[in-house]
mmCIF file of C-alpha atoms in Angstrom:
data_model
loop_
_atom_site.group_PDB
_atom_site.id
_atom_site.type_symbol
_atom_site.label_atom_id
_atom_site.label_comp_id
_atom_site.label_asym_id
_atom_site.label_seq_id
_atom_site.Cartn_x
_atom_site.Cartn_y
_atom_site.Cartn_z
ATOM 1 C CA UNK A 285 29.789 -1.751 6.363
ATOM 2 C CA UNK A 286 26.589 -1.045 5.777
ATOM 3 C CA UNK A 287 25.210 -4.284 6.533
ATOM 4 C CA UNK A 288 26.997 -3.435 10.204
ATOM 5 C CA UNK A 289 24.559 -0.014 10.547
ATOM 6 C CA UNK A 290 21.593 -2.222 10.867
ATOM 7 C CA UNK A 291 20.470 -1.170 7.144
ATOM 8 C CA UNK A 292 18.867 -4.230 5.283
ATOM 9 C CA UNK A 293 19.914 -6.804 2.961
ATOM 10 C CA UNK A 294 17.512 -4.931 0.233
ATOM 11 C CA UNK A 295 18.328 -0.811 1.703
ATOM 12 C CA UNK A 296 22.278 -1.371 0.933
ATOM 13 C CA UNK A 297 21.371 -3.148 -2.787
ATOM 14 C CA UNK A 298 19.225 0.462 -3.278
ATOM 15 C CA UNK A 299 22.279 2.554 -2.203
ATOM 16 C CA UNK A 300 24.676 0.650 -4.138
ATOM 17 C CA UNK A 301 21.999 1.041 -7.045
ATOM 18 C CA UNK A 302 21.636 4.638 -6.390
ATOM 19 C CA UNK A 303 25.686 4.752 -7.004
ATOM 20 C CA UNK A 304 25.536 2.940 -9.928
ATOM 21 C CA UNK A 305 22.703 5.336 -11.606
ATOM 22 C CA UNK A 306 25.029 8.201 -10.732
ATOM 23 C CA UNK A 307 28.077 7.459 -12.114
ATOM 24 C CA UNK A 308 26.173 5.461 -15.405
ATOM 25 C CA UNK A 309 25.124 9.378 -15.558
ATOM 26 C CA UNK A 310 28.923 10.763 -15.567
ATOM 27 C CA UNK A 311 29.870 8.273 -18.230
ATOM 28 C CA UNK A 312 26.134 9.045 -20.294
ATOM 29 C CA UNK A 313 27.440 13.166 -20.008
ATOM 30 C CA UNK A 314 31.438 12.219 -20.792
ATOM 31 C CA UNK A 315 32.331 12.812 -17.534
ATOM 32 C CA UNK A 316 33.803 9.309 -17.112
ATOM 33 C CA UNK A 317 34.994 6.792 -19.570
ATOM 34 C CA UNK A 318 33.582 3.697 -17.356
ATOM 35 C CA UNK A 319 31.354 3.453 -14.372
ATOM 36 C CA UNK A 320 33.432 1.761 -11.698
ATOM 37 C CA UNK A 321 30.243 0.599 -10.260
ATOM 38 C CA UNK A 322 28.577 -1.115 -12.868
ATOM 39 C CA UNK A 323 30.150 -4.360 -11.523
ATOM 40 C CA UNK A 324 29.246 -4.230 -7.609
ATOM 41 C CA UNK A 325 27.410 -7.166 -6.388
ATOM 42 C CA UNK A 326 24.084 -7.024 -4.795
ATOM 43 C CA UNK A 327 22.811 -9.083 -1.890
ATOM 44 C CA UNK A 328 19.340 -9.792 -4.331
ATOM 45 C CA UNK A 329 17.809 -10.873 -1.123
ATOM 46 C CA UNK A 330 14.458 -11.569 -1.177
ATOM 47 C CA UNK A 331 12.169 -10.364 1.441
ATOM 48 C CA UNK A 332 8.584 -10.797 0.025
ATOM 49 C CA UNK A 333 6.570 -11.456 3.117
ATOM 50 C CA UNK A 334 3.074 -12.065 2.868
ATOM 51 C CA UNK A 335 0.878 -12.574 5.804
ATOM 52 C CA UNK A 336 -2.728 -13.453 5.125
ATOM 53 C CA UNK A 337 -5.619 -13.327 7.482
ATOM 54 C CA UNK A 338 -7.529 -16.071 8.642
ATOM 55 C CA UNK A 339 -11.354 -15.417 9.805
ATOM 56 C CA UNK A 340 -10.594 -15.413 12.995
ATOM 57 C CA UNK A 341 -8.052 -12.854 12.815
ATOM 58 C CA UNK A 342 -10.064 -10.828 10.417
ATOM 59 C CA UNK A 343 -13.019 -10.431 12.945
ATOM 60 C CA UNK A 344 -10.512 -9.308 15.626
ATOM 61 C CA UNK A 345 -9.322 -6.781 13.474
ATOM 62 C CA UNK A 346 -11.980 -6.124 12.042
ATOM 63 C CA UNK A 347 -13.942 -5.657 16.005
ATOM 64 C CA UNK A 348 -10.723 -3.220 17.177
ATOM 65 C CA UNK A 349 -11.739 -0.565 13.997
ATOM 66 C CA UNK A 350 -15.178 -0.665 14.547
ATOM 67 C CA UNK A 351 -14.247 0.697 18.104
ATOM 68 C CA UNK A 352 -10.922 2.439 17.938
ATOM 69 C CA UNK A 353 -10.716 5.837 19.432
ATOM 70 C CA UNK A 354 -8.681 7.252 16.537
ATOM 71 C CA UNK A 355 -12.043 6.779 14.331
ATOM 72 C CA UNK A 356 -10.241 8.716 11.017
ATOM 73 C CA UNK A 357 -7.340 6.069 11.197
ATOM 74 C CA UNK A 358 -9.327 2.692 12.164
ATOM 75 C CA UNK A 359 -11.639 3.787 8.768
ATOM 76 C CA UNK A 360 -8.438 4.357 6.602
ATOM 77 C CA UNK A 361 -7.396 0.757 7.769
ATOM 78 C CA UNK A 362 -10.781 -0.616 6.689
ATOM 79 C CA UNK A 363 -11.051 1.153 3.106
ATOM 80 C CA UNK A 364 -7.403 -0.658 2.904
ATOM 81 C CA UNK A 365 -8.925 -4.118 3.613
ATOM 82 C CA UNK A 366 -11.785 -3.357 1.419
ATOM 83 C CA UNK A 367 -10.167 -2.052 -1.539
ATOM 84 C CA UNK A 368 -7.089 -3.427 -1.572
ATOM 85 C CA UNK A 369 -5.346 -0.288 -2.387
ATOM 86 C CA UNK A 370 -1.985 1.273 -1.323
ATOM 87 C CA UNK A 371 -1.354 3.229 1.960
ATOM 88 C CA UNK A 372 -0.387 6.322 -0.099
ATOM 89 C CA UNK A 373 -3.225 5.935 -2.590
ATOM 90 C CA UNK A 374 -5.638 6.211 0.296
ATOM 91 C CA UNK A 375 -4.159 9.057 2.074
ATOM 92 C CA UNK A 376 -4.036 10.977 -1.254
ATOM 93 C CA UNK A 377 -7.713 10.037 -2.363
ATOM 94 C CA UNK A 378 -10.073 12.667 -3.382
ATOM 95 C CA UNK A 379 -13.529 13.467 -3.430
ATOM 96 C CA UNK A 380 -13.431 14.480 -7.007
ATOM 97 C CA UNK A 381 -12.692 11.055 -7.767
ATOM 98 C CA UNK A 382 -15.058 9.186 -6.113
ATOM 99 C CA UNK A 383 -18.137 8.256 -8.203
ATOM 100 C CA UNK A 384 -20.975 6.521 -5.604
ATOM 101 C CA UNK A 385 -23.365 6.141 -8.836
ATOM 102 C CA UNK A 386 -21.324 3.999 -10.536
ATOM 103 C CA UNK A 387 -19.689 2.704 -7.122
ATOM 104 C CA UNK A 388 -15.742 3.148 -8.506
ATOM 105 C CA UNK A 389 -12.998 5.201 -6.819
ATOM 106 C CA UNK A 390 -10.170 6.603 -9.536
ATOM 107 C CA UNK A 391 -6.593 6.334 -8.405
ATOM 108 C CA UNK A 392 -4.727 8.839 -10.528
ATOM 109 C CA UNK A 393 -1.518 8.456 -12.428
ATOM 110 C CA UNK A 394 0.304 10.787 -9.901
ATOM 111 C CA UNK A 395 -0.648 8.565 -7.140
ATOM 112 C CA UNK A 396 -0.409 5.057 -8.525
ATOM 113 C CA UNK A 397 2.692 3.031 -8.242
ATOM 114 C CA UNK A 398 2.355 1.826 -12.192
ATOM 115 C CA UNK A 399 2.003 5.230 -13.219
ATOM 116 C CA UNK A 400 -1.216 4.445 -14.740
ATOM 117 C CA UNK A 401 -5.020 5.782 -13.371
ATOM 118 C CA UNK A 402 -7.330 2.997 -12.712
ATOM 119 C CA UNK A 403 -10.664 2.636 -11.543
ATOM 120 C CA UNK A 404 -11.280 0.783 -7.880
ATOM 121 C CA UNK A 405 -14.578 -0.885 -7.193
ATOM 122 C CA UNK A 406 -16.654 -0.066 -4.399
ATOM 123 C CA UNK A 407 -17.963 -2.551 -2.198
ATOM 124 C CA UNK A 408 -20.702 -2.065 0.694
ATOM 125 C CA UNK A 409 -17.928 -1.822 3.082
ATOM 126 C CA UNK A 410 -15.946 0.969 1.051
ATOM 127 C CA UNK A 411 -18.929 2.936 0.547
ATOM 128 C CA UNK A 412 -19.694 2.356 4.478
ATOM 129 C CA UNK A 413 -16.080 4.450 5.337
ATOM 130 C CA UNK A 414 -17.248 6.795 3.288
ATOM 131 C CA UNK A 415 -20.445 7.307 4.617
ATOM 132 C CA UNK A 416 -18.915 7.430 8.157
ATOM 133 C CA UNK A 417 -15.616 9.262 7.630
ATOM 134 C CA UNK A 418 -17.589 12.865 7.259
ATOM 135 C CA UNK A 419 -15.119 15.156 5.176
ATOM 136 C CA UNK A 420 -17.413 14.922 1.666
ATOM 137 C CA UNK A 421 -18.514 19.020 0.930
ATOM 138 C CA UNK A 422 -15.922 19.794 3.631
ATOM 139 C CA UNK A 423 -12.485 19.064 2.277
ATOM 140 C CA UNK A 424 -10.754 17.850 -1.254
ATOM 141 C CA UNK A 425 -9.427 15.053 0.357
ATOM 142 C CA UNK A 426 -11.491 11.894 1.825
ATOM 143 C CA UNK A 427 -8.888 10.934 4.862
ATOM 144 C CA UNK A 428 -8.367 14.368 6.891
ATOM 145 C CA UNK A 429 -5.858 14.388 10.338
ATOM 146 C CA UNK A 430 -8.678 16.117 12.266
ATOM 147 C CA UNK A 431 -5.318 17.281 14.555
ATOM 148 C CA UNK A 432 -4.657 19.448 11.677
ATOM 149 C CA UNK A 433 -7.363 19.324 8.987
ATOM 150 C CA UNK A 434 -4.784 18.288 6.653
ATOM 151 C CA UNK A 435 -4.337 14.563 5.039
ATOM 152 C CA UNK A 436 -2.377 12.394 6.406
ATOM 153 C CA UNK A 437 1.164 11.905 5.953
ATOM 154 C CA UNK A 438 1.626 8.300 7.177
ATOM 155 C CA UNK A 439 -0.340 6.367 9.899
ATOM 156 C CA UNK A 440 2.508 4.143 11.135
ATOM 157 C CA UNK A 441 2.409 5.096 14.791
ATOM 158 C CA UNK A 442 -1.698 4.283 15.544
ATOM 159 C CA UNK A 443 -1.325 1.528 12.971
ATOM 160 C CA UNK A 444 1.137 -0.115 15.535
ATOM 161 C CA UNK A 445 -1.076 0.300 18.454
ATOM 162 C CA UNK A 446 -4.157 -0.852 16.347
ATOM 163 C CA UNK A 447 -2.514 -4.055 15.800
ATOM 164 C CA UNK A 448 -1.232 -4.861 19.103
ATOM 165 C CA UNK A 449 -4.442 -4.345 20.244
ATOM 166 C CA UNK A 450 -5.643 -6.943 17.939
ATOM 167 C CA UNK A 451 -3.173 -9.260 19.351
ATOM 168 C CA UNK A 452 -1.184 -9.044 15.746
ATOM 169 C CA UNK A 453 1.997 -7.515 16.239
ATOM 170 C CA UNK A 454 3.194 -9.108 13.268
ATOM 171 C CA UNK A 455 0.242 -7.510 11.060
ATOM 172 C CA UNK A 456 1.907 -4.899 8.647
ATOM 173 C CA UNK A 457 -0.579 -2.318 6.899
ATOM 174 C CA UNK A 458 0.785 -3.630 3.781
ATOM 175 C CA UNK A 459 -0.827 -7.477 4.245
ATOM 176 C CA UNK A 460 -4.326 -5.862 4.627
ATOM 177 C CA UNK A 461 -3.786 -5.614 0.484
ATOM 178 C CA UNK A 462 -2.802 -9.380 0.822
ATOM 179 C CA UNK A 463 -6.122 -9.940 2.493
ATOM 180 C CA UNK A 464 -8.054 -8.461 0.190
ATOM 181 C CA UNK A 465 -6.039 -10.632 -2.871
ATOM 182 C CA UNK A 466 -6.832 -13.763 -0.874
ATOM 183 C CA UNK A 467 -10.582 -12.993 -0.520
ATOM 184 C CA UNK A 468 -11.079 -11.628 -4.215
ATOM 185 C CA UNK A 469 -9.386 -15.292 -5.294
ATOM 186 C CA UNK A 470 -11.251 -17.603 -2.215
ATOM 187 C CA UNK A 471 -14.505 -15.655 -3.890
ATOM 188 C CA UNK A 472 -13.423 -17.346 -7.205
ATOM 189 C CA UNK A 473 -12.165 -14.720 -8.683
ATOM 190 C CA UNK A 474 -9.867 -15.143 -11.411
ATOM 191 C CA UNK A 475 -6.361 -13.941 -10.746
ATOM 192 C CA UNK A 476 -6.618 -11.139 -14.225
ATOM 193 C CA UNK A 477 -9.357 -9.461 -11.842
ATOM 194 C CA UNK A 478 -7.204 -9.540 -8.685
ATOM 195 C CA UNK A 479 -4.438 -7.731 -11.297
ATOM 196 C CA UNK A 480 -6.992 -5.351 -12.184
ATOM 197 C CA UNK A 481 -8.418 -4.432 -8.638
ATOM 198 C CA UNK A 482 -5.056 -4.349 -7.054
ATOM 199 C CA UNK A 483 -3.562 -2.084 -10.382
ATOM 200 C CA UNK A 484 -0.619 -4.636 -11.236
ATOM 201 C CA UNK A 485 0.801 -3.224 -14.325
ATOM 202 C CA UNK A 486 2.385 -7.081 -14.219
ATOM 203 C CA UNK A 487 0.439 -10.396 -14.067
ATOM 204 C CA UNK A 488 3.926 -11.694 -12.883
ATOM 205 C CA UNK A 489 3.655 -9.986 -9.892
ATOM 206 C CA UNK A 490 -0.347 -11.223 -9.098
ATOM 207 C CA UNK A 491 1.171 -14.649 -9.768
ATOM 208 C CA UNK A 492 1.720 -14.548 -6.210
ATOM 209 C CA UNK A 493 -1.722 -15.505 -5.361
ATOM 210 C CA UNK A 494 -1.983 -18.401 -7.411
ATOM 211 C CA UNK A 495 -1.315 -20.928 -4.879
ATOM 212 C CA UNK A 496 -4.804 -19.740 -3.104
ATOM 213 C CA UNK A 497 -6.775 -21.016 -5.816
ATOM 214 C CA UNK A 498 -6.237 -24.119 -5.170
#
């Protein structure tokens, strides 16, 4: 029924997880003697998608930031690329965590996925969005809506117009992360640093990449 909504293959398998966590609950506080969902199929669909960018498509991309009107959002989307971080670990980046000396951004524990801080290396072009984005002295955060001088909640809607305009309506924010894997590893980097500078807690999941080594 679910399935019918419009939901996908791998939203229903989280509700009927959620259900299953609940009533395991019941049963954990004697509420229940069994959990009636602890035999409910899931779909187990897999929908990794990974899209990597060619250089042809980079420099397109690449050419639409450098001139985008929404300036704020165009640099967020190249500290992405550049880092190879998370959406929500750039929005939530701060100042206080940023060391230029030693060229290495700190994601906390709070705002990494693994639950673990780890340090993010700096290239030219990081250090470049930082230079340009103007909110160091000014705010805690690095990436402030200017709208209203808070930071950013999500940047789904530009992010859609940015890559239309690129002519890669396809492009999710999520493969710039994929693009940065793919040039880390066509650098000749081996795959334990792409774990380490994307903050895999694990090296099953950075398998992934393996085929670009070749």
């Amino acid at each position: 029924k679910l399935m019918k909504t419009g939901l996908a293959a791998a939203s229903v398998d989280h509700v009927a997880k959620l259900i299953r966590r609940m009533l395991g609950l019941a049963v954990q506080w004697d509420k229940l003697d069994r959990n009636p969902a602890s035999r409910i199929e899931l779909f187990n669909i897999s929908n990794t998608v990974e899209n990597y960018l060619n250089d042809d498509q980079l420099q397109r991309l690449v050419s639409v930031l450098k001139t985008y009107p929404a300036k704020e959002v165009a640099l967020i989307c190249m500290f992405l690329l550049a880092t190879g971080c998370r959406v929500n670990e750039a929005l939530t980046a701060k100042w206080s965590l940023v060391d230029r000396q030693n060229r290495i951004w700190r994601v906390s524990a709070e705002n990494s996925k693994s639950g673990k801080s780890r340090a993010v290396p700096l290239s030219d072009t990081a250090l470049d969005v930082l230079d340009q984005i103007g909110t160091e002295g000014k705010y805690d955060y690095v990436f402030i809506n200017p709208d209203t001088e808070k930071p950013y909640q999500h940047i789904r809607h530009t992010w859609d117009r940015i890559r239309e305009k690129a002519g890669m309506p396809w492009l999710r924010l999520h493969d710039l992360r994929h693009s940065f894997a793919s040039m880390l590893v066509n650098a000749g980097c081996s795959l334990y640093v792409v774990q380490q500078a994307l903050g895999h807690a694990d090296s099953r999941v950075t398998q992934r990449y393996s085929h670009l080594s070749s």
